[in-house]
Protein backbone atom coordinates (compact mmCIF):
# COMPACT_ATOMS: atom_id res chain seq x y z
CA UNK A 1 0.00 0.00 0.00
CA UNK A 2 1.51 3.31 -1.10
CA UNK A 3 1.60 6.62 0.75
CA UNK A 4 2.57 8.54 -2.39
CA UNK A 5 0.60 11.56 -3.60
CA UNK A 6 0.72 13.18 -7.04
CA UNK A 7 0.26 16.91 -7.67
CA UNK A 8 -0.68 17.52 -4.05
CA UNK A 9 0.25 20.09 -1.43
CA UNK A 10 -0.10 19.11 2.23
CA UNK A 11 -0.47 22.27 4.30
CA UNK A 12 0.54 22.64 7.92
CA UNK A 13 -2.15 21.38 10.31
CA UNK A 14 -4.79 23.90 11.33
CA UNK A 15 -3.64 23.70 14.94
CA UNK A 16 0.11 23.85 14.21
CA UNK A 17 1.63 26.51 16.47
CA UNK A 18 4.75 27.14 14.38
CA UNK A 19 4.59 30.37 12.38
CA UNK A 20 7.63 29.45 10.30
CA UNK A 21 9.21 26.21 9.17
CA UNK A 22 11.41 25.20 12.08
CA UNK A 23 13.96 22.45 12.49
CA UNK A 24 12.86 19.80 14.99
CA UNK A 25 15.12 20.29 18.02
CA UNK A 26 15.92 16.66 18.76
CA UNK A 27 18.27 14.93 16.29
CA UNK A 28 17.32 11.43 15.20
CA UNK A 29 13.57 11.92 15.57
CA UNK A 30 11.23 11.14 12.69
CA UNK A 31 10.63 14.82 12.02
CA UNK A 32 14.32 15.73 12.13
CA UNK A 33 15.27 12.89 9.80
CA UNK A 34 12.43 13.63 7.37
CA UNK A 35 13.36 17.30 7.19
CA UNK A 36 17.09 16.68 6.75
CA UNK A 37 16.39 14.28 3.87
CA UNK A 38 13.88 16.65 2.23
CA UNK A 39 16.15 19.68 2.51
CA UNK A 40 19.16 17.75 1.23
CA UNK A 41 17.23 16.32 -1.72
CA UNK A 42 14.17 18.44 -2.59
CA UNK A 43 12.03 16.51 -5.06
CA UNK A 44 14.47 13.63 -4.79
CA UNK A 45 12.29 11.12 -2.91
CA UNK A 46 8.70 9.95 -3.01
CA UNK A 47 6.76 9.67 0.22
CA UNK A 48 7.30 5.89 0.27
CA UNK A 49 11.04 6.34 -0.27
CA UNK A 50 11.21 8.98 2.48
CA UNK A 51 9.40 6.74 4.97
CA UNK A 52 11.70 3.83 4.08
CA UNK A 53 14.87 5.95 4.44
CA UNK A 54 13.77 7.21 7.87
CA UNK A 55 12.85 3.67 8.95
CA UNK A 56 16.25 2.37 7.86
CA UNK A 57 18.15 5.20 9.57
CA UNK A 58 16.24 4.87 12.85
CA UNK A 59 16.67 1.09 12.92
CA UNK A 60 20.27 0.87 11.69
CA UNK A 61 19.30 -1.19 8.65
CA UNK A 62 22.16 -1.43 6.13
CA UNK A 63 21.59 -0.47 2.47
CA UNK A 64 22.00 -4.06 1.29
CA UNK A 65 18.86 -4.97 3.27
CA UNK A 66 16.74 -2.23 1.62
CA UNK A 67 14.33 -4.52 -0.28
CA UNK A 68 13.65 -6.75 2.71
CA UNK A 69 13.13 -3.66 4.88
CA UNK A 70 10.72 -2.24 2.27
CA UNK A 71 8.70 -5.46 2.23
CA UNK A 72 8.49 -5.58 6.02
CA UNK A 73 7.64 -1.88 6.38
CA UNK A 74 4.91 -1.82 3.75
CA UNK A 75 3.45 -5.22 4.69
CA UNK A 76 1.19 -3.23 6.99
CA UNK A 77 -0.44 0.16 6.30
CA UNK A 78 1.71 3.23 6.95
CA UNK A 79 0.55 6.73 7.84
CA UNK A 80 0.95 9.19 4.98
CA UNK A 81 2.83 12.46 5.30
CA UNK A 82 -0.36 14.25 6.41
CA UNK A 83 0.56 12.77 9.81
CA UNK A 84 4.21 13.89 9.67
CA UNK A 85 5.49 15.91 12.62
CA UNK A 86 6.68 18.44 10.03
CA UNK A 87 3.10 19.45 9.19
CA UNK A 88 1.65 18.82 12.64
CA UNK A 89 4.22 20.65 14.78
CA UNK A 90 7.02 22.33 12.87
CA UNK A 91 5.33 24.57 10.28
CA UNK A 92 6.14 22.85 7.00
CA UNK A 93 4.04 22.19 3.93
CA UNK A 94 4.91 19.21 1.74
CA UNK A 95 4.58 19.49 -2.03
CA UNK A 96 4.29 16.30 -4.09
CA UNK A 97 4.99 16.95 -7.76
CA UNK A 98 3.60 15.14 -10.81
CA UNK A 99 5.96 12.21 -10.28
CA UNK A 100 5.27 11.97 -6.54
CA UNK A 101 8.56 13.52 -5.45
CA UNK A 102 8.38 15.61 -2.26
CA UNK A 103 9.82 18.93 -1.11
CA UNK A 104 9.29 20.88 2.13
CA UNK A 105 8.32 24.56 2.27
CA UNK A 106 8.07 26.63 5.45
CA UNK A 107 4.71 28.30 6.13
CA UNK A 108 6.36 31.72 6.04
CA UNK A 109 7.64 31.38 2.47
CA UNK A 110 6.28 32.70 -0.81
CA UNK A 111 6.51 29.16 -2.21
CA UNK A 112 4.17 27.88 0.53
CA UNK A 113 1.63 30.62 -0.20
CA UNK A 114 1.85 30.01 -3.95
CA UNK A 115 1.45 26.24 -3.61
CA UNK A 116 -1.51 26.69 -1.25
CA UNK A 117 -3.37 28.58 -3.98
CA UNK A 118 -2.47 26.65 -7.12
CA UNK A 119 -5.57 25.42 -8.92
CA UNK A 120 -3.70 22.52 -10.52
CA UNK A 121 -2.84 20.97 -7.13
CA UNK A 122 -4.95 19.07 -4.65
CA UNK A 123 -4.48 21.01 -1.40
CA UNK A 124 -5.03 18.92 1.73
CA UNK A 125 -4.47 19.87 5.34
CA UNK A 126 -2.05 18.09 7.60
CA UNK A 127 -3.69 16.10 10.36
CA UNK A 128 -4.56 18.03 13.48
CA UNK A 129 -2.71 17.42 16.74
CA UNK A 130 -5.89 17.12 18.76
CA UNK A 131 -9.59 16.73 18.36
CA UNK A 132 -11.53 19.77 17.24
Backbone as JSON, one array per atom type, in Angstrom:
{
  "sequence": "XXXXXXXXXXXXXXXXXXXXXXXXXXXXXXXXXXXXXXXXXXXXXXXXXXXXXXXXXXXXXXXXXXXXXXXXXXXXXXXXXXXXXXXXXXXXXXXXXXXXXXXXXXXXXXXXXXXXXXXXXXXXXXXXXXXX",
  "N": [[0.84, -1.17, 0.0], [0.65, 2.14, -0.92], [1.93, 5.35, 0.1], [2.21, 7.5, -1.44], [1.57, 10.64, -3.01], [0.31, 12.51, -5.81], [0.8, 15.56, -7.51], [0.02, 17.23, -5.3], [-0.45, 19.29, -2.43], [0.38, 19.33, 0.87], [-0.73, 21.07, 3.52], [0.35, 22.84, 6.48], [-0.89, 21.65, 9.6], [-4.07, 22.71, 10.87], [-4.02, 23.36, 13.57], [-1.36, 23.76, 14.09], [1.27, 25.25, 15.81], [3.59, 26.53, 15.01], [4.9, 29.31, 13.35], [6.59, 29.56, 11.32], [8.64, 27.55, 9.2], [10.33, 25.29, 11.1], [13.25, 23.73, 12.42], [13.15, 20.52, 13.74], [13.96, 20.1, 17.16], [15.26, 17.88, 18.33], [17.69, 15.7, 17.4], [17.65, 12.85, 15.24], [15.01, 12.16, 15.53], [11.83, 11.3, 14.02], [10.71, 13.51, 12.65], [12.98, 15.23, 12.45], [14.74, 13.68, 10.91], [13.2, 13.29, 8.57], [12.99, 15.98, 7.66], [15.72, 16.66, 7.27], [16.41, 14.94, 5.18], [14.61, 15.81, 3.18], [15.36, 18.49, 2.81], [17.96, 18.18, 1.96], [17.61, 16.83, -0.4], [15.54, 18.04, -2.24], [12.57, 17.24, -3.91], [13.61, 14.77, -4.51], [12.88, 12.34, -3.47], [10.15, 10.04, -3.17], [7.16, 9.87, -1.17], [6.91, 7.25, -0.11], [9.57, 6.39, -0.4], [10.87, 8.21, 1.28], [9.74, 7.55, 3.8], [10.75, 4.95, 4.02], [13.56, 5.43, 4.02], [13.84, 6.89, 6.44], [12.93, 4.97, 8.26], [14.93, 3.0, 7.9], [17.23, 4.42, 8.73], [16.6, 5.01, 11.43], [16.49, 2.48, 12.49], [18.92, 1.34, 12.02], [19.38, -0.17, 9.7], [21.17, -1.73, 7.17], [22.14, -0.62, 3.83], [22.17, -2.78, 2.0], [20.11, -4.37, 2.81], [17.8, -3.17, 1.99], [15.55, -3.88, 0.25], [14.3, -6.01, 1.62], [13.69, -4.66, 3.98], [11.89, -2.79, 2.96], [9.79, -4.47, 2.14], [8.98, -5.53, 4.64], [8.27, -3.15, 6.02], [6.16, -2.04, 4.46], [4.34, -4.07, 4.53], [2.35, -3.76, 6.27], [-0.19, -1.23, 6.71], [0.89, 2.17, 6.36], [1.14, 5.4, 7.86], [0.41, 8.33, 6.03], [2.15, 11.28, 4.79], [0.58, 13.35, 5.73], [0.35, 13.01, 8.38], [2.81, 13.59, 9.35], [5.27, 14.84, 11.65], [6.34, 17.2, 10.72], [4.32, 18.68, 9.43], [2.43, 18.74, 11.41], [3.57, 19.88, 13.72], [5.86, 21.5, 13.19], [5.61, 23.5, 11.22], [5.74, 23.15, 8.38], [4.96, 22.75, 4.91], [4.2, 20.21, 2.55], [5.06, 19.5, -0.65], [4.04, 17.51, -3.28], [5.1, 16.54, -6.37], [4.3, 16.05, -9.9], [5.38, 13.55, -10.35], [5.36, 12.42, -7.92], [7.39, 13.09, -6.22], [8.8, 14.7, -3.34], [8.96, 17.87, -1.62], [9.85, 20.19, 0.97], [8.35, 23.1, 2.36], [8.52, 26.01, 4.21], [5.96, 27.55, 6.24], [6.08, 30.3, 6.2], [7.03, 31.13, 3.77], [7.1, 32.42, 0.37], [6.81, 30.44, -1.56], [5.28, 28.5, -0.22], [2.86, 29.88, 0.15], [2.16, 30.29, -2.55], [1.92, 27.63, -3.49], [-0.21, 26.78, -1.92], [-2.34, 27.98, -3.13], [-2.54, 27.12, -5.73], [-4.38, 26.17, -8.53], [-4.05, 23.81, -9.93], [-3.25, 21.88, -8.2], [-4.03, 19.42, -5.73], [-5.01, 20.45, -2.64], [-4.45, 19.64, 0.59], [-5.04, 19.43, 4.07], [-2.69, 19.06, 6.73], [-2.81, 16.55, 9.3], [-4.58, 17.24, 12.25], [-3.35, 18.02, 15.58], [-4.86, 17.52, 17.81], [-8.22, 16.71, 18.86], [-10.96, 18.42, 17.37]],
  "CA": [[0.0, 0.0, 0.0], [1.51, 3.31, -1.1], [1.6, 6.62, 0.75], [2.57, 8.54, -2.39], [0.6, 11.56, -3.6], [0.72, 13.18, -7.04], [0.26, 16.91, -7.67], [-0.68, 17.52, -4.05], [0.25, 20.09, -1.43], [-0.1, 19.11, 2.23], [-0.47, 22.27, 4.3], [0.54, 22.64, 7.92], [-2.15, 21.38, 10.31], [-4.79, 23.9, 11.33], [-3.64, 23.7, 14.94], [0.11, 23.85, 14.21], [1.63, 26.51, 16.47], [4.75, 27.14, 14.38], [4.59, 30.37, 12.38], [7.63, 29.45, 10.3], [9.21, 26.21, 9.17], [11.41, 25.2, 12.08], [13.96, 22.45, 12.49], [12.86, 19.8, 14.99], [15.12, 20.29, 18.02], [15.92, 16.66, 18.76], [18.27, 14.93, 16.29], [17.32, 11.43, 15.2], [13.57, 11.92, 15.57], [11.23, 11.14, 12.69], [10.63, 14.82, 12.02], [14.32, 15.73, 12.13], [15.27, 12.89, 9.8], [12.43, 13.63, 7.37], [13.36, 17.3, 7.19], [17.09, 16.68, 6.75], [16.39, 14.28, 3.87], [13.88, 16.65, 2.23], [16.15, 19.68, 2.51], [19.16, 17.75, 1.23], [17.23, 16.32, -1.72], [14.17, 18.44, -2.59], [12.03, 16.51, -5.06], [14.47, 13.63, -4.79], [12.29, 11.12, -2.91], [8.7, 9.95, -3.01], [6.76, 9.67, 0.22], [7.3, 5.89, 0.27], [11.04, 6.34, -0.27], [11.21, 8.98, 2.48], [9.4, 6.74, 4.97], [11.7, 3.83, 4.08], [14.87, 5.95, 4.44], [13.77, 7.21, 7.87], [12.85, 3.67, 8.95], [16.25, 2.37, 7.86], [18.15, 5.2, 9.57], [16.24, 4.87, 12.85], [16.67, 1.09, 12.92], [20.27, 0.87, 11.69], [19.3, -1.19, 8.65], [22.16, -1.43, 6.13], [21.59, -0.47, 2.47], [22.0, -4.06, 1.29], [18.86, -4.97, 3.27], [16.74, -2.23, 1.62], [14.33, -4.52, -0.28], [13.65, -6.75, 2.71], [13.13, -3.66, 4.88], [10.72, -2.24, 2.27], [8.7, -5.46, 2.23], [8.49, -5.58, 6.02], [7.64, -1.88, 6.38], [4.91, -1.82, 3.75], [3.45, -5.22, 4.69], [1.19, -3.23, 6.99], [-0.44, 0.16, 6.3], [1.71, 3.23, 6.95], [0.55, 6.73, 7.84], [0.95, 9.19, 4.98], [2.83, 12.46, 5.3], [-0.36, 14.25, 6.41], [0.56, 12.77, 9.81], [4.21, 13.89, 9.67], [5.49, 15.91, 12.62], [6.68, 18.44, 10.03], [3.1, 19.45, 9.19], [1.65, 18.82, 12.64], [4.22, 20.65, 14.78], [7.02, 22.33, 12.87], [5.33, 24.57, 10.28], [6.14, 22.85, 7.0], [4.04, 22.19, 3.93], [4.91, 19.21, 1.74], [4.58, 19.49, -2.03], [4.29, 16.3, -4.09], [4.99, 16.95, -7.76], [3.6, 15.14, -10.81], [5.96, 12.21, -10.28], [5.27, 11.97, -6.54], [8.56, 13.52, -5.45], [8.38, 15.61, -2.26], [9.82, 18.93, -1.11], [9.29, 20.88, 2.13], [8.32, 24.56, 2.27], [8.07, 26.63, 5.45], [4.71, 28.3, 6.13], [6.36, 31.72, 6.04], [7.64, 31.38, 2.47], [6.28, 32.7, -0.81], [6.51, 29.16, -2.21], [4.17, 27.88, 0.53], [1.63, 30.62, -0.2], [1.85, 30.01, -3.95], [1.45, 26.24, -3.61], [-1.51, 26.69, -1.25], [-3.37, 28.58, -3.98], [-2.47, 26.65, -7.12], [-5.57, 25.42, -8.92], [-3.7, 22.52, -10.52], [-2.84, 20.97, -7.13], [-4.95, 19.07, -4.65], [-4.48, 21.01, -1.4], [-5.03, 18.92, 1.73], [-4.47, 19.87, 5.34], [-2.05, 18.09, 7.6], [-3.69, 16.1, 10.36], [-4.56, 18.03, 13.48], [-2.71, 17.42, 16.74], [-5.89, 17.12, 18.76], [-9.59, 16.73, 18.36], [-11.53, 19.77, 17.24]],
  "C": [[0.89, 1.24, 0.0], [1.0, 4.52, -0.32], [1.84, 7.79, -0.2], [1.35, 9.36, -2.83], [1.18, 12.08, -4.9], [0.05, 14.55, -7.08], [-0.58, 17.33, -6.47], [0.2, 18.38, -3.15], [-0.41, 19.84, -0.09], [0.28, 20.34, 3.04], [-0.21, 21.9, 5.76], [-0.84, 22.45, 8.56], [-2.75, 22.67, 10.82], [-4.38, 24.32, 12.73], [-2.13, 23.7, 15.18], [0.46, 25.22, 14.78], [2.81, 27.24, 15.82], [4.31, 28.15, 13.34], [5.63, 30.46, 11.28], [8.12, 28.01, 10.32], [10.4, 26.16, 10.1], [12.0, 23.8, 12.06], [13.59, 21.77, 13.8], [14.11, 19.79, 15.88], [15.9, 19.03, 18.37], [16.39, 15.85, 17.54], [17.84, 13.47, 16.39], [15.84, 11.12, 15.3], [13.05, 11.79, 14.15], [11.19, 12.48, 11.97], [11.99, 15.36, 11.59], [14.9, 14.98, 10.94], [14.53, 13.2, 8.5], [12.89, 14.97, 6.81], [14.77, 17.32, 6.61], [17.15, 16.02, 5.37], [15.71, 15.16, 2.82], [14.67, 17.9, 1.85], [17.4, 19.34, 1.71], [18.83, 17.34, -0.21], [15.8, 16.73, -2.07], [13.76, 17.78, -3.91], [12.91, 15.34, -5.48], [13.89, 12.31, -4.34], [10.77, 11.18, -2.99], [8.41, 9.79, -1.52], [7.18, 8.28, 0.71], [8.8, 5.78, 0.49], [11.5, 7.08, 0.98], [10.93, 8.17, 3.74], [10.38, 5.57, 5.13], [13.07, 4.3, 4.56], [14.89, 6.24, 5.94], [13.73, 5.93, 8.69], [14.22, 3.0, 9.02], [17.25, 3.09, 8.76], [17.87, 4.97, 11.06], [16.51, 3.46, 13.38], [18.02, 0.5, 12.55], [20.29, -0.23, 10.64], [20.27, -0.83, 7.54], [21.52, -1.37, 4.73], [21.35, -1.78, 1.73], [20.71, -4.79, 1.7], [17.63, -4.13, 2.91], [15.46, -2.93, 1.16], [13.58, -5.3, 0.78], [13.0, -5.78, 3.69], [11.87, -3.04, 4.27], [9.54, -3.19, 2.39], [8.11, -5.52, 3.63], [7.71, -4.31, 6.38], [6.26, -1.74, 5.74], [4.0, -3.05, 3.75], [2.21, -4.83, 5.48], [1.02, -1.76, 6.61], [0.43, 1.15, 7.07], [0.95, 4.55, 6.88], [1.21, 7.55, 6.74], [1.58, 10.43, 5.62], [1.9, 13.52, 5.85], [-0.19, 14.12, 7.92], [2.0, 13.07, 10.24], [4.3, 14.97, 10.74], [5.82, 17.24, 11.94], [5.44, 19.3, 9.8], [2.28, 19.62, 10.45], [2.25, 19.79, 13.66], [5.19, 21.72, 14.32], [6.83, 23.33, 11.73], [5.8, 24.36, 8.85], [4.95, 22.38, 6.18], [4.84, 21.25, 3.04], [4.27, 19.13, 0.36], [5.03, 18.2, -2.72], [4.08, 16.7, -5.54], [4.28, 15.88, -8.6], [4.16, 13.74, -10.84], [5.96, 11.66, -8.85], [6.45, 12.35, -5.67], [8.17, 14.66, -4.51], [9.44, 16.66, -1.95], [9.09, 19.63, 0.03], [9.41, 22.39, 1.95], [7.77, 25.11, 3.57], [6.84, 27.5, 5.24], [4.92, 29.79, 5.88], [6.83, 32.08, 4.63], [6.62, 31.71, 1.37], [5.89, 31.4, -1.51], [5.33, 28.47, -1.54], [2.86, 28.56, 0.14], [1.21, 30.33, -1.64], [1.28, 28.6, -4.12], [0.07, 26.07, -2.98], [-2.66, 27.15, -2.14], [-3.35, 28.11, -5.43], [-3.68, 25.8, -7.48], [-5.28, 24.04, -9.49], [-3.24, 21.49, -9.48], [-4.03, 20.63, -6.24], [-4.3, 19.62, -3.38], [-5.22, 20.35, -0.25], [-4.31, 19.38, 3.0], [-3.76, 18.72, 6.04], [-3.0, 17.72, 8.73], [-3.49, 16.94, 11.62], [-3.86, 17.26, 14.6], [-3.71, 16.9, 17.75], [-7.25, 17.15, 18.12], [-10.12, 18.16, 18.35], [-12.56, 20.05, 18.31]]
}
